[in-house]
PDB file of C-alpha atoms and ligand atoms in Angstrom:
ATOM      1  CA  MET M1057      82.097 120.091 117.219  1.00 95.00           C
ATOM      2  CA  THR M1058      82.840 117.302 114.778  1.00 97.00           C
ATOM      3  CA  ILE M1059      86.148 117.015 112.966  1.00 98.00           C
ATOM      4  CA  LEU M1060      84.425 117.953 109.694  1.00 98.00           C
ATOM      5  CA  GLU M1061      82.946 121.063 111.283  1.00 97.00           C
ATOM      6  CA  ALA M1062      86.384 121.917 112.676  1.00 98.00           C
ATOM      7  CA  LYS M1063      87.943 121.558 109.215  1.00 98.00           C
ATOM      8  CA  GLU M1064      85.264 123.780 107.674  1.00 98.00           C
ATOM      9  CA  PHE M1065      85.804 126.319 110.425  1.00 98.00           C
ATOM     10  CA  LEU M1066      89.560 126.259 109.808  1.00 98.00           C
ATOM     11  CA  HIS M1067      89.041 126.821 106.096  1.00 98.00           C
ATOM     12  CA  SER M1068      86.816 129.818 106.824  1.00 97.00           C
ATOM     13  CA  LYS M1069      89.664 131.412 108.801  1.00 97.00           C
ATOM     14  CA  MET M1070      92.803 130.282 106.978  1.00 98.00           C
ATOM     15  CA  GLU M1071      93.592 130.563 103.261  1.00 98.00           C
ATOM     16  CA  SER M1072      97.152 129.250 103.082  1.00 98.00           C
ATOM     17  CA  VAL M1073      97.272 125.657 101.891  1.00 98.00           C
ATOM     18  CA  ASN M1074     100.550 125.030 103.706  1.00 97.00           C
ATOM     19  CA  LEU M1075      99.226 126.337 107.001  1.00 97.00           C
ATOM     20  CA  ARG M1076      96.075 124.262 106.602  1.00 98.00           C
ATOM     21  CA  ARG M1077      98.220 121.202 105.973  1.00 98.00           C
ATOM     22  CA  HIS M1078     100.075 121.815 109.231  1.00 98.00           C
ATOM     23  CA  CYS M1079      96.715 121.757 111.018  1.00 98.00           C
ATOM     24  CA  TYR M1080      95.633 118.538 109.266  1.00 98.00           C
ATOM     25  CA  ALA M1081      98.912 116.906 110.285  1.00 98.00           C
ATOM     26  CA  VAL M1082      98.651 117.917 113.923  1.00 98.00           C
ATOM     27  CA  SER M1083      95.007 116.802 113.956  1.00 98.00           C
ATOM     28  CA  VAL M1084      95.676 113.295 112.666  1.00 98.00           C
ATOM     29  CA  VAL M1085      98.625 112.864 115.038  1.00 98.00           C
ATOM     30  CA  MET M1086      96.454 113.989 117.957  1.00 98.00           C
ATOM     31  CA  GLY M1087      93.905 111.299 117.046  1.00 98.00           C
ATOM     32  CA  ALA M1088      96.606 108.640 117.099  1.00 98.00           C
ATOM     33  CA  LEU M1089      97.950 109.938 120.416  1.00 98.00           C
ATOM     34  CA  ALA M1090      94.471 109.862 121.980  1.00 98.00           C
ATOM     35  CA  VAL M1091      94.288 106.155 121.200  1.00 98.00           C
ATOM     36  CA  ARG M1092      97.840 105.471 122.365  1.00 98.00           C
ATOM     37  CA  LEU M1093      97.279 107.292 125.651  1.00 98.00           C
ATOM     38  CA  GLY M1094      94.025 105.507 126.460  1.00 98.00           C
ATOM     39  CA  HIS M1095      91.619 108.298 125.531  1.00 98.00           C
ATOM     40  CA  LYS M1096      90.006 106.522 122.596  1.00 98.00           C
ATOM     41  CA  GLU M1097      86.528 107.830 123.515  1.00 98.00           C
ATOM     42  CA  ASP M1098      87.824 111.393 123.163  1.00 98.00           C
ATOM     43  CA  ARG M1099      89.668 110.807 119.922  1.00 98.00           C
ATOM     44  CA  GLU M1100      87.561 113.222 117.875  1.00 98.00           C
ATOM     45  CA  LYS M1101      87.938 115.932 120.502  1.00 98.00           C
ATOM     46  CA  TRP M1102      91.722 115.594 120.345  1.00 98.00           C
ATOM     47  CA  GLU M1103      91.562 115.749 116.547  1.00 98.00           C
ATOM     48  CA  VAL M1104      89.433 118.904 116.723  1.00 98.00           C
ATOM     49  CA  ALA M1105      91.937 120.560 119.086  1.00 98.00           C
ATOM     50  CA  GLY M1106      94.736 119.736 116.641  1.00 98.00           C
ATOM     51  CA  MET M1107      92.744 121.025 113.676  1.00 98.00           C
ATOM     52  CA  LEU M1108      91.968 124.338 115.374  1.00 98.00           C
ATOM     53  CA  HIS M1109      95.089 125.061 117.421  1.00 98.00           C
ATOM     54  CA  ASP M1110      96.591 127.499 114.883  1.00 98.00           C
ATOM     55  CA  ALA M1111      93.338 128.662 113.238  1.00 98.00           C
ATOM     56  CA  ASP M1112      94.139 132.331 113.859  1.00 98.00           C
ATOM     57  CA  TYR M1113      97.756 132.112 112.714  1.00 98.00           C
ATOM     58  CA  GLU M1114      97.255 133.925 109.432  1.00 97.00           C
ATOM     59  CA  VAL M1115      95.795 136.885 111.323  1.00 95.00           C
ATOM     60  CA  THR M1116      98.066 136.825 114.382  1.00 97.00           C
ATOM     61  CA  LYS M1117     101.466 135.930 112.930  1.00 93.00           C
ATOM     62  CA  THR M1118     102.615 139.533 113.300  1.00 95.00           C
ATOM     63  CA  ASP M1119     100.954 139.900 116.709  1.00 96.00           C
ATOM     64  CA  THR M1120     101.920 136.810 118.693  1.00 96.00           C
ATOM     65  CA  ALA M1121     100.251 138.004 121.894  1.00 97.00           C
ATOM     66  CA  LYS M1122      96.868 137.487 120.205  1.00 98.00           C
ATOM     67  CA  HIS M1123      97.655 133.957 118.974  1.00 98.00           C
ATOM     68  CA  THR M1124      95.318 131.293 120.464  1.00 98.00           C
ATOM     69  CA  HIS M1125      93.240 134.013 122.177  1.00 98.00           C
ATOM     70  CA  LEU M1126      91.626 134.984 118.906  1.00 98.00           C
ATOM     71  CA  VAL M1127      90.795 131.337 118.156  1.00 98.00           C
ATOM     72  CA  LEU M1128      89.032 131.087 121.502  1.00 97.00           C
ATOM     73  CA  GLU M1129      87.066 134.232 120.795  1.00 97.00           C
ATOM     74  CA  TRP M1130      86.014 132.869 117.403  1.00 97.00           C
ATOM     75  CA  LEU M1131      85.044 129.541 118.940  1.00 96.00           C
ATOM     76  CA  LYS M1132      82.570 131.053 121.406  1.00 92.00           C
ATOM     77  CA  ASP M1133      79.634 130.391 119.095  1.00 90.00           C
ATOM     78  CA  HIS M1134      80.884 126.966 118.042  1.00 93.00           C
ATOM     79  CA  THR M1135      82.106 125.034 121.052  1.00 89.00           C
ATOM     80  CA  ALA M1136      82.349 125.735 124.757  1.00 87.00           C
ATOM     81  CA  ASP M1137      84.453 122.634 125.348  1.00 95.00           C
ATOM     82  CA  ALA M1138      86.912 123.655 128.056  1.00 96.00           C
ATOM     83  CA  GLU M1139      89.359 120.877 127.165  1.00 97.00           C
ATOM     84  CA  ILE M1140      89.625 122.058 123.569  1.00 98.00           C
ATOM     85  CA  HIS M1141      90.037 125.651 124.705  1.00 98.00           C
ATOM     86  CA  GLY M1142      92.671 124.609 127.265  1.00 98.00           C
ATOM     87  CA  ALA M1143      94.703 122.645 124.736  1.00 98.00           C
ATOM     88  CA  ILE M1144      94.675 125.503 122.235  1.00 98.00           C
ATOM     89  CA  LEU M1145      95.882 127.954 124.876  1.00 98.00           C
ATOM     90  CA  ALA M1146      98.577 125.685 126.316  1.00 98.00           C
ATOM     91  CA  HIS M1147     100.118 124.878 122.919  1.00 98.00           C
ATOM     92  CA  GLY M1148     101.384 128.467 122.985  1.00 97.00           C
ATOM     93  CA  TRP M1149     102.996 128.121 126.402  1.00 97.00           C
ATOM     94  CA  ASN M1150     106.533 128.723 125.146  1.00 95.00           C
ATOM     95  CA  TYR M1151     105.806 131.617 122.826  1.00 94.00           C
ATOM     96  CA  VAL M1152     102.580 133.413 123.697  1.00 97.00           C
ATOM     97  CA  PRO M1153     103.235 135.604 126.748  1.00 96.00           C
ATOM     98  CA  GLY M1154     101.139 134.501 129.720  1.00 97.00           C
ATOM     99  CA  ASN M1155      99.706 131.326 128.223  1.00 98.00           C
ATOM    100  CA  PRO M1156      99.519 128.463 130.721  1.00 98.00           C
ATOM    101  CA  GLN M1157     101.780 125.425 130.856  1.00 98.00           C
ATOM    102  CA  PRO M1158     100.158 122.208 129.567  1.00 98.00           C
ATOM    103  CA  LYS M1159      98.634 120.244 132.456  1.00 98.00           C
ATOM    104  CA  ASN M1160      97.095 117.025 131.113  1.00 98.00           C
ATOM    105  CA  ASP M1161      97.659 114.363 128.431  1.00 98.00           C
ATOM    106  CA  MET M1162      95.728 116.199 125.747  1.00 98.00           C
ATOM    107  CA  GLU M1163      97.570 119.457 126.319  1.00 98.00           C
ATOM    108  CA  TRP M1164     101.012 117.850 126.459  1.00 98.00           C
ATOM    109  CA  ALA M1165     100.227 115.777 123.365  1.00 98.00           C
ATOM    110  CA  LEU M1166      99.420 118.906 121.373  1.00 98.00           C
ATOM    111  CA  TYR M1167     102.421 120.763 122.762  1.00 98.00           C
ATOM    112  CA  CYS M1168     104.868 117.970 121.946  1.00 98.00           C
ATOM    113  CA  CYS M1169     103.566 116.932 118.519  1.00 98.00           C
ATOM    114  CA  ASP M1170     103.148 120.431 117.064  1.00 98.00           C
ATOM    115  CA  GLU M1171     106.826 120.834 116.120  1.00 97.00           C
ATOM    116  CA  LEU M1172     107.376 117.170 115.300  1.00 98.00           C
ATOM    117  CA  THR M1173     104.978 117.350 112.341  1.00 98.00           C
ATOM    118  CA  GLY M1174     107.256 120.036 110.897  1.00 97.00           C
ATOM    119  CA  LEU M1175     110.360 117.871 111.254  1.00 98.00           C
ATOM    120  CA  ILE M1176     108.584 114.963 109.540  1.00 98.00           C
ATOM    121  CA  VAL M1177     107.438 117.183 106.660  1.00 98.00           C
ATOM    122  CA  ALA M1178     110.977 118.569 106.297  1.00 97.00           C
ATOM    123  CA  THR M1179     112.353 115.001 106.202  1.00 97.00           C
ATOM    124  CA  ALA M1180     109.873 114.065 103.454  1.00 97.00           C
ATOM    125  CA  LEU M1181     110.752 117.127 101.403  1.00 96.00           C
ATOM    126  CA  VAL M1182     114.394 116.047 101.016  1.00 95.00           C
ATOM    127  CA  LYS M1183     113.395 112.581  99.753  1.00 92.00           C
ATOM    128  CA  PRO M1184     113.723 112.101  95.963  1.00 88.00           C
ATOM    129  CA  ASP M1185     109.953 112.197  95.272  1.00 90.00           C
ATOM    130  CA  LYS M1186     109.112 114.220  98.384  1.00 93.00           C
ATOM    131  CA  LYS M1187     106.947 111.300  99.434  1.00 94.00           C
ATOM    132  CA  LEU M1188     105.978 110.660 103.022  1.00 96.00           C
ATOM    133  CA  SER M1189     105.761 106.955 102.211  1.00 95.00           C
ATOM    134  CA  LEU M1190     109.560 106.953 101.751  1.00 92.00           C
ATOM    135  CA  VAL M1191     110.180 108.363 105.217  1.00 97.00           C
ATOM    136  CA  SER M1192     111.171 105.919 107.945  1.00 97.00           C
ATOM    137  CA  VAL M1193     111.482 106.423 111.681  1.00 98.00           C
ATOM    138  CA  GLU M1194     115.268 106.040 111.210  1.00 97.00           C
ATOM    139  CA  SER M1195     115.384 108.843 108.660  1.00 97.00           C
ATOM    140  CA  VAL M1196     113.537 111.177 111.032  1.00 98.00           C
ATOM    141  CA  MET M1197     115.862 110.143 113.892  1.00 97.00           C
ATOM    142  CA  ASN M1198     118.873 110.914 111.658  1.00 97.00           C
ATOM    143  CA  LYS M1199     117.506 114.359 110.883  1.00 97.00           C
ATOM    144  CA  TRP M1200     116.749 114.817 114.569  1.00 96.00           C
ATOM    145  CA  SER M1201     120.456 114.510 115.343  1.00 95.00           C
ATOM    146  CA  GLN M1202     121.487 117.012 112.663  1.00 96.00           C
ATOM    147  CA  LYS M1203     120.824 120.179 114.563  1.00 94.00           C
ATOM    148  CA  SER M1204     121.321 122.316 111.451  1.00 96.00           C
ATOM    149  CA  PHE M1205     118.528 120.428 109.668  1.00 97.00           C
ATOM    150  CA  ALA M1206     115.176 122.203 110.114  1.00 96.00           C
ATOM    151  CA  ALA M1207     116.980 124.240 112.761  1.00 95.00           C
ATOM    152  CA  GLY M1208     113.778 126.061 113.677  1.00 94.00           C
ATOM    153  CA  VAL M1209     112.245 122.845 115.015  1.00 96.00           C
ATOM    154  CA  ASP M1210     112.497 122.918 118.794  1.00 95.00           C
ATOM    155  CA  ARG M1211     113.741 119.428 119.696  1.00 97.00           C
ATOM    156  CA  LYS M1212     113.400 120.107 123.421  1.00 96.00           C
ATOM    157  CA  GLN M1213     109.675 120.734 123.025  1.00 97.00           C
ATOM    158  CA  ILE M1214     109.207 117.416 121.228  1.00 98.00           C
ATOM    159  CA  GLU M1215     111.310 115.294 123.558  1.00 97.00           C
ATOM    160  CA  LEU M1216     109.112 116.212 126.509  1.00 98.00           C
ATOM    161  CA  CYS M1217     106.936 113.362 125.175  1.00 98.00           C
ATOM    162  CA  ASP M1218     109.049 111.017 127.265  1.00 98.00           C
ATOM    163  CA  GLU M1219     108.693 112.829 130.583  1.00 98.00           C
ATOM    164  CA  LYS M1220     105.151 114.159 130.169  1.00 98.00           C
ATOM    165  CA  LEU M1221     103.421 111.425 128.155  1.00 98.00           C
ATOM    166  CA  HIS M1222     105.672 108.455 128.965  1.00 98.00           C
ATOM    167  CA  ILE M1223     106.124 107.804 125.275  1.00 98.00           C
ATOM    168  CA  PRO M1224     109.797 107.334 124.289  1.00 98.00           C
ATOM    169  CA  LEU M1225     110.918 109.677 121.497  1.00 98.00           C
ATOM    170  CA  ARG M1226     111.326 106.891 118.930  1.00 98.00           C
ATOM    171  CA  ASP M1227     107.766 105.657 119.561  1.00 98.00           C
ATOM    172  CA  PHE M1228     106.465 109.198 119.483  1.00 98.00           C
ATOM    173  CA  ILE M1229     108.019 109.717 116.061  1.00 98.00           C
ATOM    174  CA  GLU M1230     106.627 106.405 114.832  1.00 98.00           C
ATOM    175  CA  ILE M1231     103.093 107.228 115.986  1.00 98.00           C
ATOM    176  CA  ALA M1232     103.207 110.647 114.324  1.00 98.00           C
ATOM    177  CA  LEU M1233     104.791 109.404 111.111  1.00 98.00           C
ATOM    178  CA  THR M1234     102.334 106.511 110.713  1.00 98.00           C
ATOM    179  CA  ALA M1235      99.360 108.805 111.324  1.00 98.00           C
ATOM    180  CA  MET M1236     100.614 111.408 108.842  1.00 98.00           C
ATOM    181  CA  GLN M1237     101.297 108.740 106.203  1.00 98.00           C
ATOM    182  CA  GLN M1238      97.610 107.817 106.353  1.00 98.00           C
ATOM    183  CA  ILE M1239      96.632 111.266 105.078  1.00 98.00           C
ATOM    184  CA  ALA M1240      99.701 111.876 102.889  1.00 97.00           C
ATOM    185  CA  PRO M1241      97.676 113.139  99.882  1.00 97.00           C
ATOM    186  CA  ASP M1242      95.954 115.750 102.093  1.00 98.00           C
ATOM    187  CA  LEU M1243      99.411 116.889 103.170  1.00 98.00           C
ATOM    188  CA  GLY M1244     100.588 117.161  99.559  1.00 96.00           C
ATOM    189  CA  LEU M1245     103.220 114.522 100.281  1.00 96.00           C
TER     190      LEU M1245
HETATM  191 FE1  FE2 D2338     100.597 128.010 117.371  1.00 50.67          FE
HETATM  192 FE1  FE2 D2339     101.066 124.491 115.220  1.00 50.67          FE
END
């Protein structure tokens, strides 16, 4: 599955522009993480996993137990790639009952960056022009420390980047921010 096919697939399953933007953000960050972690040859695969990880969210948001499992069912006719399937499943480790713990770079990358994209978007939205270009790593780090800011963002999930991916938090934020800035118009920021 190419990244364009993945985007088309996402659009066929998800109407909400904001939810789609979350998927674009996670996808572009996954591409950057693939390169950083030495998986450049699999970059597109990582991007596809990011694009699709929440594809069923509009349908499953009131039935969390089905989240990720429905995506996999839908994907049967599109890709049998076990790594993509595994990453989608493991991103729900902490909130979909019975989903497996991440076990490799790709799975941990998706797990750790999922929430971070939300913190970066929230940081951009309190800037005067709501522009991602005005966001710095320092401003995200400041918001990180304010636990009441974007309180729903699970900091513990993000900071596993250090232990599981050997990327210090500050670098992890920089990689994600830089990647998201490259597609800022697609993110409406
Ligand atoms: Fe999810
Ligand atoms: Fe997500």
